[in-house]
Coordinates of C-alpha atoms in Angstrom, one line a residue:
Chain A
M1 CA 37.3 -86.5 290.4
D2 CA 39.4 -84.8 292.5
G3 CA 40.2 -81.5 290.7
E4 CA 42.6 -80.2 293.2
R5 CA 44.9 -83.2 292.6
L6 CA 44.9 -83.2 288.9
R7 CA 45.6 -79.2 289.0
R8 CA 48.6 -79.9 290.9
Q9 CA 49.8 -82.6 288.5
I10 CA 49.4 -80.2 285.5
A11 CA 50.9 -77.5 287.4
F12 CA 54.0 -79.6 287.9
I13 CA 53.6 -80.9 284.3
V14 CA 53.9 -77.1 283.1
E15 CA 56.8 -76.1 285.5
I16 CA 58.9 -79.3 284.3
D17 CA 58.9 -77.6 280.8
K18 CA 61.8 -75.4 281.9
L19 CA 64.2 -78.4 282.0
K20 CA 64.2 -78.0 278.0
G21 CA 65.7 -74.2 278.6
I22 CA 68.5 -76.2 281.2
L23 CA 71.9 -76.0 278.8
R24 CA 74.6 -78.7 279.4
R25 CA 78.0 -78.3 278.0
T26 CA 77.6 -81.1 275.6
R27 CA 76.5 -80.6 272.1
V28 CA 74.1 -82.1 269.7
T29 CA 75.4 -83.9 266.7
V30 CA 73.2 -82.1 264.1
G31 CA 74.0 -78.3 264.2
G32 CA 76.3 -78.5 267.2
R33 CA 74.1 -76.4 269.6
R34 CA 74.3 -77.2 273.4
E35 CA 72.1 -80.1 274.5
N36 CA 69.5 -79.3 276.9
D37 CA 68.7 -81.6 280.0
A38 CA 65.4 -82.9 278.7
E39 CA 66.5 -84.3 275.5
H40 CA 69.6 -85.5 277.6
S41 CA 67.2 -87.3 279.8
W42 CA 65.3 -88.9 276.7
H43 CA 68.4 -90.2 275.3
L44 CA 69.2 -91.8 278.5
A45 CA 65.9 -93.5 278.9
L46 CA 66.2 -94.7 275.4
M47 CA 69.7 -96.2 276.2
A48 CA 68.5 -97.9 279.4
M49 CA 65.8 -99.6 277.4
L50 CA 68.6 -100.7 275.0
L51 CA 71.6 -101.5 277.0
A52 CA 70.1 -103.3 280.1
E53 CA 71.5 -106.5 279.1
Y54 CA 75.0 -105.4 279.8
V55 CA 74.2 -104.9 283.8
E56 CA 76.4 -107.4 285.8
G57 CA 74.9 -109.6 288.4
A58 CA 71.3 -110.4 288.6
G59 CA 70.3 -107.7 286.4
V60 CA 68.1 -104.6 286.9
D61 CA 64.6 -103.3 287.1
V62 CA 64.6 -101.4 283.8
L63 CA 61.4 -99.5 284.4
R64 CA 63.1 -98.2 287.7
S65 CA 66.2 -97.0 285.8
V66 CA 64.1 -95.6 283.2
E67 CA 61.9 -93.5 285.5
M68 CA 65.3 -92.5 287.6
V69 CA 66.9 -91.0 284.5
L70 CA 63.7 -89.4 283.3
V71 CA 63.5 -87.5 286.9
H72 CA 67.5 -87.1 287.8
D73 CA 68.2 -83.6 286.2
L74 CA 64.7 -82.0 287.4
V75 CA 66.4 -80.3 290.2
E76 CA 68.8 -78.5 287.6
I77 CA 65.6 -76.2 286.8
Y78 CA 66.3 -74.5 290.0
A79 CA 70.1 -75.6 290.9
G80 CA 71.2 -75.2 287.0
D81 CA 73.7 -77.4 285.2
T82 CA 76.9 -78.1 287.2
Y83 CA 79.7 -79.0 284.8
C84 CA 81.2 -82.1 285.7
Y85 CA 85.0 -80.7 285.1
D86 CA 84.2 -77.7 287.2
E87 CA 85.7 -78.3 290.6
E88 CA 84.8 -74.7 292.1
A89 CA 81.1 -75.3 290.9
A90 CA 81.0 -79.0 292.2
A91 CA 81.8 -77.5 295.7
G92 CA 78.1 -76.2 296.5
K93 CA 76.5 -78.6 294.1
V94 CA 74.9 -81.1 296.6
E95 CA 73.6 -78.3 298.6
R96 CA 72.2 -76.5 295.6
E97 CA 70.5 -79.4 294.4
T98 CA 69.2 -80.7 297.6
K99 CA 67.4 -77.2 298.1
A100 CA 66.0 -77.5 294.6
A101 CA 64.7 -81.1 295.5
D102 CA 62.9 -79.5 298.5
R103 CA 61.3 -76.9 296.0
I104 CA 60.1 -78.9 293.0
F105 CA 58.7 -82.1 293.9
V106 CA 56.2 -80.7 296.4
L107 CA 54.4 -79.1 293.8
L108 CA 52.9 -82.5 293.4
P109 CA 50.2 -84.4 295.4
P110 CA 52.0 -85.7 298.7
D111 CA 52.1 -89.3 297.4
Q112 CA 53.7 -88.5 294.0
A113 CA 56.1 -86.1 295.6
R114 CA 57.5 -88.7 297.8
E115 CA 57.7 -91.3 295.0
M116 CA 59.8 -88.6 292.7
R117 CA 61.7 -87.7 295.5
T118 CA 62.6 -91.3 296.4
L119 CA 63.5 -91.7 292.7
W120 CA 65.9 -88.9 293.0
D121 CA 67.4 -89.7 296.0
E122 CA 68.2 -93.1 294.9
F123 CA 69.7 -92.0 291.8
E124 CA 72.0 -89.5 293.7
Q125 CA 72.9 -92.4 296.2
G126 CA 74.0 -94.7 293.5
E127 CA 73.8 -97.8 295.6
T128 CA 71.2 -100.1 293.9
P129 CA 71.7 -101.9 290.8
E130 CA 69.2 -99.6 289.0
A131 CA 70.7 -96.4 290.2
R132 CA 74.2 -97.5 289.2
F133 CA 72.9 -98.3 285.8
A134 CA 71.5 -95.0 285.7
N135 CA 74.4 -93.1 286.8
A136 CA 76.7 -95.6 284.2
L137 CA 74.4 -94.3 281.3
D138 CA 74.6 -90.5 282.4
R139 CA 78.5 -91.0 282.3
L140 CA 78.4 -92.8 278.8
Q141 CA 76.0 -90.4 276.9
P142 CA 78.1 -87.4 277.1
L143 CA 81.2 -89.2 276.2
L144 CA 79.2 -90.3 273.0
Q145 CA 78.2 -86.7 272.2
N146 CA 81.6 -85.4 272.7
Y147 CA 83.2 -87.9 270.5
H148 CA 80.5 -87.7 267.8
T149 CA 80.8 -84.1 267.8
G150 CA 84.9 -83.8 267.6
G151 CA 85.3 -83.1 270.9
R152 CA 84.2 -79.7 270.9
S153 CA 83.0 -79.5 274.4
W154 CA 86.3 -80.9 275.8
R155 CA 88.4 -78.5 273.7
E156 CA 86.5 -75.7 274.5
H157 CA 86.8 -76.3 278.2
G158 CA 90.7 -77.7 277.9
V159 CA 89.5 -81.0 279.3
K160 CA 92.2 -83.8 279.5
S161 CA 91.7 -87.5 278.9
E162 CA 92.8 -88.8 282.5
R163 CA 89.7 -86.7 283.6
V164 CA 87.5 -87.9 281.0
F165 CA 88.9 -91.5 282.0
E166 CA 88.1 -90.8 286.0
R167 CA 84.7 -89.4 285.0
T168 CA 83.6 -92.4 283.1
R169 CA 85.4 -95.2 285.3
P170 CA 82.2 -96.0 287.5
V171 CA 80.6 -97.4 284.1
A172 CA 82.7 -100.6 285.1
E173 CA 81.0 -101.0 288.6
S174 CA 77.5 -101.4 286.5
A175 CA 78.1 -102.8 283.1
P176 CA 81.9 -103.7 282.5
A177 CA 81.2 -104.2 278.7
L178 CA 80.2 -100.6 278.2
W179 CA 83.2 -99.5 280.3
E180 CA 85.6 -101.6 277.8
Y181 CA 83.7 -99.8 275.2
A182 CA 83.8 -96.3 276.6
R183 CA 87.6 -96.9 277.4
D184 CA 88.4 -97.7 273.9
L185 CA 86.4 -94.8 272.7
I186 CA 88.4 -92.1 274.9
A187 CA 91.7 -94.0 273.7
D188 CA 90.2 -93.3 270.0
A189 CA 89.4 -89.9 270.9
V190 CA 93.0 -88.8 272.2
E191 CA 94.2 -90.4 269.0
K192 CA 92.0 -88.4 266.6
G193 CA 93.1 -85.1 268.6
F194 CA 89.5 -85.0 270.0
L195 CA 90.9 -84.7 273.5
G196 CA 94.3 -83.8 275.3
Chain B
M1 CA 80.7 -110.2 274.7
D2 CA 79.6 -109.9 271.2
G3 CA 81.2 -106.4 270.0
E4 CA 79.1 -106.4 266.9
R5 CA 75.8 -106.4 269.0
L6 CA 77.2 -103.6 271.1
R7 CA 78.5 -101.9 267.8
R8 CA 74.9 -101.9 266.4
Q9 CA 73.1 -100.8 269.6
I10 CA 75.8 -97.8 270.2
A11 CA 75.2 -96.8 266.1
F12 CA 71.5 -96.6 266.6
I13 CA 71.9 -94.8 270.0
V14 CA 74.1 -92.2 268.2
E15 CA 71.8 -92.1 265.0
I16 CA 68.6 -91.2 267.2
D17 CA 70.3 -88.1 268.6
K18 CA 69.1 -86.3 265.1
L19 CA 65.5 -86.6 267.0
K20 CA 67.0 -83.5 268.8
G21 CA 66.9 -81.6 265.5
I22 CA 63.5 -82.5 264.3
L23 CA 61.4 -79.3 265.2
R24 CA 57.5 -79.1 266.2
R25 CA 55.2 -76.4 265.5
T26 CA 54.5 -75.9 269.5
R27 CA 56.9 -73.9 271.6
V28 CA 58.5 -74.2 274.9
T29 CA 57.5 -72.0 277.7
V30 CA 60.6 -70.5 278.2
G31 CA 61.9 -68.4 275.4
G32 CA 59.3 -69.6 273.2
R33 CA 61.4 -71.3 270.6
R34 CA 60.1 -74.3 268.8
E35 CA 60.1 -77.6 270.7
N36 CA 61.8 -80.9 269.4
D37 CA 60.4 -84.2 269.3
A38 CA 63.1 -85.6 271.8
E39 CA 62.2 -83.4 274.5
H40 CA 58.7 -83.6 273.7
S41 CA 59.0 -87.4 273.9
W42 CA 60.6 -86.8 277.4
H43 CA 57.7 -84.9 278.5
L44 CA 55.3 -87.5 277.5
A45 CA 57.3 -90.0 279.4
L46 CA 57.0 -88.2 282.7
M47 CA 53.1 -87.3 281.9
A48 CA 52.5 -91.1 281.5
M49 CA 54.5 -91.8 285.1
L50 CA 52.1 -89.1 286.6
L51 CA 48.8 -89.5 285.0
A52 CA 48.3 -93.0 284.6
E53 CA 45.7 -93.4 287.3
Y54 CA 43.4 -91.6 285.1
V55 CA 43.0 -94.3 282.6
E56 CA 39.6 -95.7 282.5
G57 CA 39.2 -99.5 283.0
A58 CA 41.7 -102.0 284.4
G59 CA 44.3 -99.7 284.1
V60 CA 47.7 -99.7 282.1
D61 CA 51.2 -101.1 282.3
V62 CA 52.9 -97.9 282.7
L63 CA 56.2 -98.8 281.4
R64 CA 54.9 -100.0 278.2
S65 CA 53.4 -96.6 277.6
V66 CA 56.6 -94.9 278.6
E67 CA 58.3 -97.1 276.4
M68 CA 55.9 -96.2 273.4
V69 CA 56.0 -92.5 274.0
L70 CA 59.8 -92.6 274.0
V71 CA 60.0 -94.2 270.7
H72 CA 56.8 -92.9 268.9
D73 CA 58.3 -90.1 267.0
L74 CA 61.7 -91.7 265.9
V75 CA 60.5 -92.4 262.3
E76 CA 60.4 -88.3 262.3
I77 CA 64.1 -88.6 262.1
Y78 CA 63.6 -89.5 258.0
A79 CA 59.9 -88.7 257.7
G80 CA 60.0 -85.3 259.2
D81 CA 57.3 -83.6 261.6
T82 CA 54.0 -83.5 260.4
Y83 CA 52.1 -80.8 261.6
C84 CA 48.7 -82.2 262.7
Y85 CA 46.6 -79.3 261.5
D86 CA 48.1 -79.6 257.8
E87 CA 45.7 -81.6 255.8
E88 CA 47.8 -81.8 252.6
A89 CA 51.0 -82.8 254.4
A90 CA 48.7 -85.6 256.4
A91 CA 48.2 -87.3 253.0
G92 CA 51.5 -88.9 252.7
K93 CA 52.3 -89.4 256.4
V94 CA 51.3 -93.2 257.0
E95 CA 53.6 -93.9 254.0
R96 CA 56.4 -91.7 254.8
E97 CA 56.6 -92.9 258.6
T98 CA 56.3 -96.5 257.4
K99 CA 59.1 -96.0 255.0
A100 CA 61.3 -94.4 257.9
A101 CA 60.2 -97.1 260.3
D102 CA 61.7 -99.6 257.6
R103 CA 64.9 -98.2 257.6
I104 CA 65.4 -96.8 261.5
F105 CA 64.8 -99.7 263.6
V106 CA 66.9 -102.3 261.4
L107 CA 70.1 -100.5 262.6
L108 CA 69.6 -102.4 265.7
P109 CA 70.3 -105.9 266.6
P110 CA 67.4 -107.9 265.0
D111 CA 65.7 -108.8 268.8
Q112 CA 65.7 -105.5 269.5
A113 CA 64.8 -103.9 266.0
R114 CA 61.6 -106.2 266.2
E115 CA 60.7 -104.9 269.9
M116 CA 60.8 -101.4 268.8
R117 CA 59.1 -101.7 265.5
T118 CA 56.4 -103.7 267.8
L119 CA 56.3 -100.8 270.0
W120 CA 56.0 -98.1 267.0
D121 CA 53.3 -100.1 265.7
E122 CA 51.3 -100.5 268.5
F123 CA 51.4 -96.7 269.3
E124 CA 50.3 -96.1 265.6
Q125 CA 47.7 -98.6 265.6
G126 CA 46.2 -97.1 269.0
E127 CA 44.0 -100.0 269.9
T128 CA 45.8 -101.3 273.5
P129 CA 44.8 -99.4 276.7
E130 CA 48.8 -98.5 276.6
A131 CA 48.6 -97.2 273.1
R132 CA 45.6 -95.4 273.8
F133 CA 47.0 -93.7 276.8
A134 CA 50.1 -92.8 275.0
N135 CA 48.2 -91.3 272.2
A136 CA 46.3 -89.2 274.7
L137 CA 49.1 -87.9 276.3
D138 CA 50.6 -86.9 272.6
R139 CA 47.3 -84.9 271.8
L140 CA 47.2 -83.4 275.6
Q141 CA 50.7 -82.4 275.9
P142 CA 50.7 -79.7 272.8
L143 CA 47.4 -78.2 274.3
L144 CA 49.1 -77.5 277.4
Q145 CA 52.3 -76.1 275.7
N146 CA 50.1 -74.0 273.2
Y147 CA 47.9 -72.7 276.3
H148 CA 51.0 -72.0 278.4
T149 CA 52.6 -69.9 275.4
G150 CA 49.4 -67.8 274.7
G151 CA 48.4 -69.8 271.8
R152 CA 51.3 -68.7 269.7
S153 CA 51.6 -71.6 267.3
W154 CA 47.5 -71.8 266.9
R155 CA 47.6 -68.1 265.8
E156 CA 50.4 -68.6 263.4
H157 CA 48.6 -71.1 261.9
G158 CA 45.0 -69.7 262.0
V159 CA 44.1 -72.8 263.9
K160 CA 40.4 -72.7 265.2
S161 CA 39.0 -74.1 268.3
E162 CA 37.0 -76.7 266.8
R163 CA 40.0 -78.3 265.3
V164 CA 41.8 -78.4 268.5
F165 CA 38.5 -79.8 270.3
E166 CA 38.3 -82.4 267.6
R167 CA 42.3 -83.2 267.6
T168 CA 42.1 -83.6 271.5
R169 CA 39.0 -85.3 271.7
P170 CA 40.3 -89.1 271.4
V171 CA 41.8 -88.5 275.0
A172 CA 38.2 -89.0 276.3
E173 CA 38.5 -92.8 275.1
S174 CA 41.5 -93.4 277.4
A175 CA 41.2 -90.9 280.2
P176 CA 37.7 -89.2 280.7
A177 CA 38.9 -86.9 283.5
L178 CA 41.9 -85.6 281.3
W179 CA 39.3 -84.9 278.6
E180 CA 37.3 -82.9 281.0
Y181 CA 40.5 -80.9 282.0
A182 CA 41.2 -80.4 278.2
R183 CA 37.9 -79.3 277.3
D184 CA 38.0 -76.6 279.9
L185 CA 41.6 -75.6 278.9
I186 CA 40.4 -75.2 275.2
A187 CA 37.0 -73.1 276.3
D188 CA 39.5 -70.8 278.5
A189 CA 41.8 -70.4 275.7
V190 CA 38.9 -69.1 273.7
E191 CA 38.1 -66.8 276.3
K192 CA 41.5 -65.6 276.7
G193 CA 41.7 -64.8 273.1
F194 CA 44.7 -67.6 272.4
L195 CA 42.4 -69.4 270.1
G196 CA 39.7 -68.7 267.3

């Protein structure tokens, strides 16, 4: 047994516990506290398992999308969460997150560091069907959270329906039926006064 | 598009948000608050991706183990978390969780309800290599959490090293190298005074 290899794997596993402390702007439906990146990633993984049938075209390798969503936010341990409706913060996001990626994955043995980095790069580039699906889920899930918490996070940050529409629109490229659902939900949120 | 099918899938996805409110006895390493089942499940899924090489024998279908750990605690939304060192609570656990499984998975369309229930049953029975690996991770992860939070949860509940040893021992059946690591960690926790 290669003790050094396992030692590095465990060190990474312990380090990523910090993802549980990275808070998003969205809220959970019970108690209304802010959601953290780890539980958000878990939610996306289950959504990938359940909604893959809606991906247009030849379908997706579900495992790859699942792996991608499990890994996609790890860089935020060092880069922090960037609120998607904050344009100033968005400016330095790519640079911050790339630097963070350079730091976190190298904790692993080289072969696994490469695999994880490849998954993250693929998610960020959003060009494969698996990455587009993973990205679509990452847009859809906060919409569900916001809708089912009465739009609290939208109202707290003065977010308008046009921006939510625009932010969620890429779902259509991966899964048109999910986009139809999302569009109706946004309209309903406006009607209910959750969203301006 | 079958609107009723998607409506049921989304209803399930919204319902399982409640897993984020089910608290375990273990603590997270940043801030020391109690860990919830959703973030715990995320952590196990990443461990499955990274540690599958240690499974003895012909190896495992990693996707299946990943899916199993993502789903394994959903029943606790209705059954609550049962502390593994609480013998009284353990008495009714199987019955409580089976009742909960009967309630939660049926929110999904029938085919997916069956798939999810099959995953959960397989995890609970612990007979396949994938289920044994998933169970091993479910024993190893709290050990890591407890060790890296100075044994706080062990000390709070007066847990002795013999019981942690016994609880973690099944790791050996799936992945002997991980059990060796775990055993050394338990010994070190005793030496450091984290564990009596």
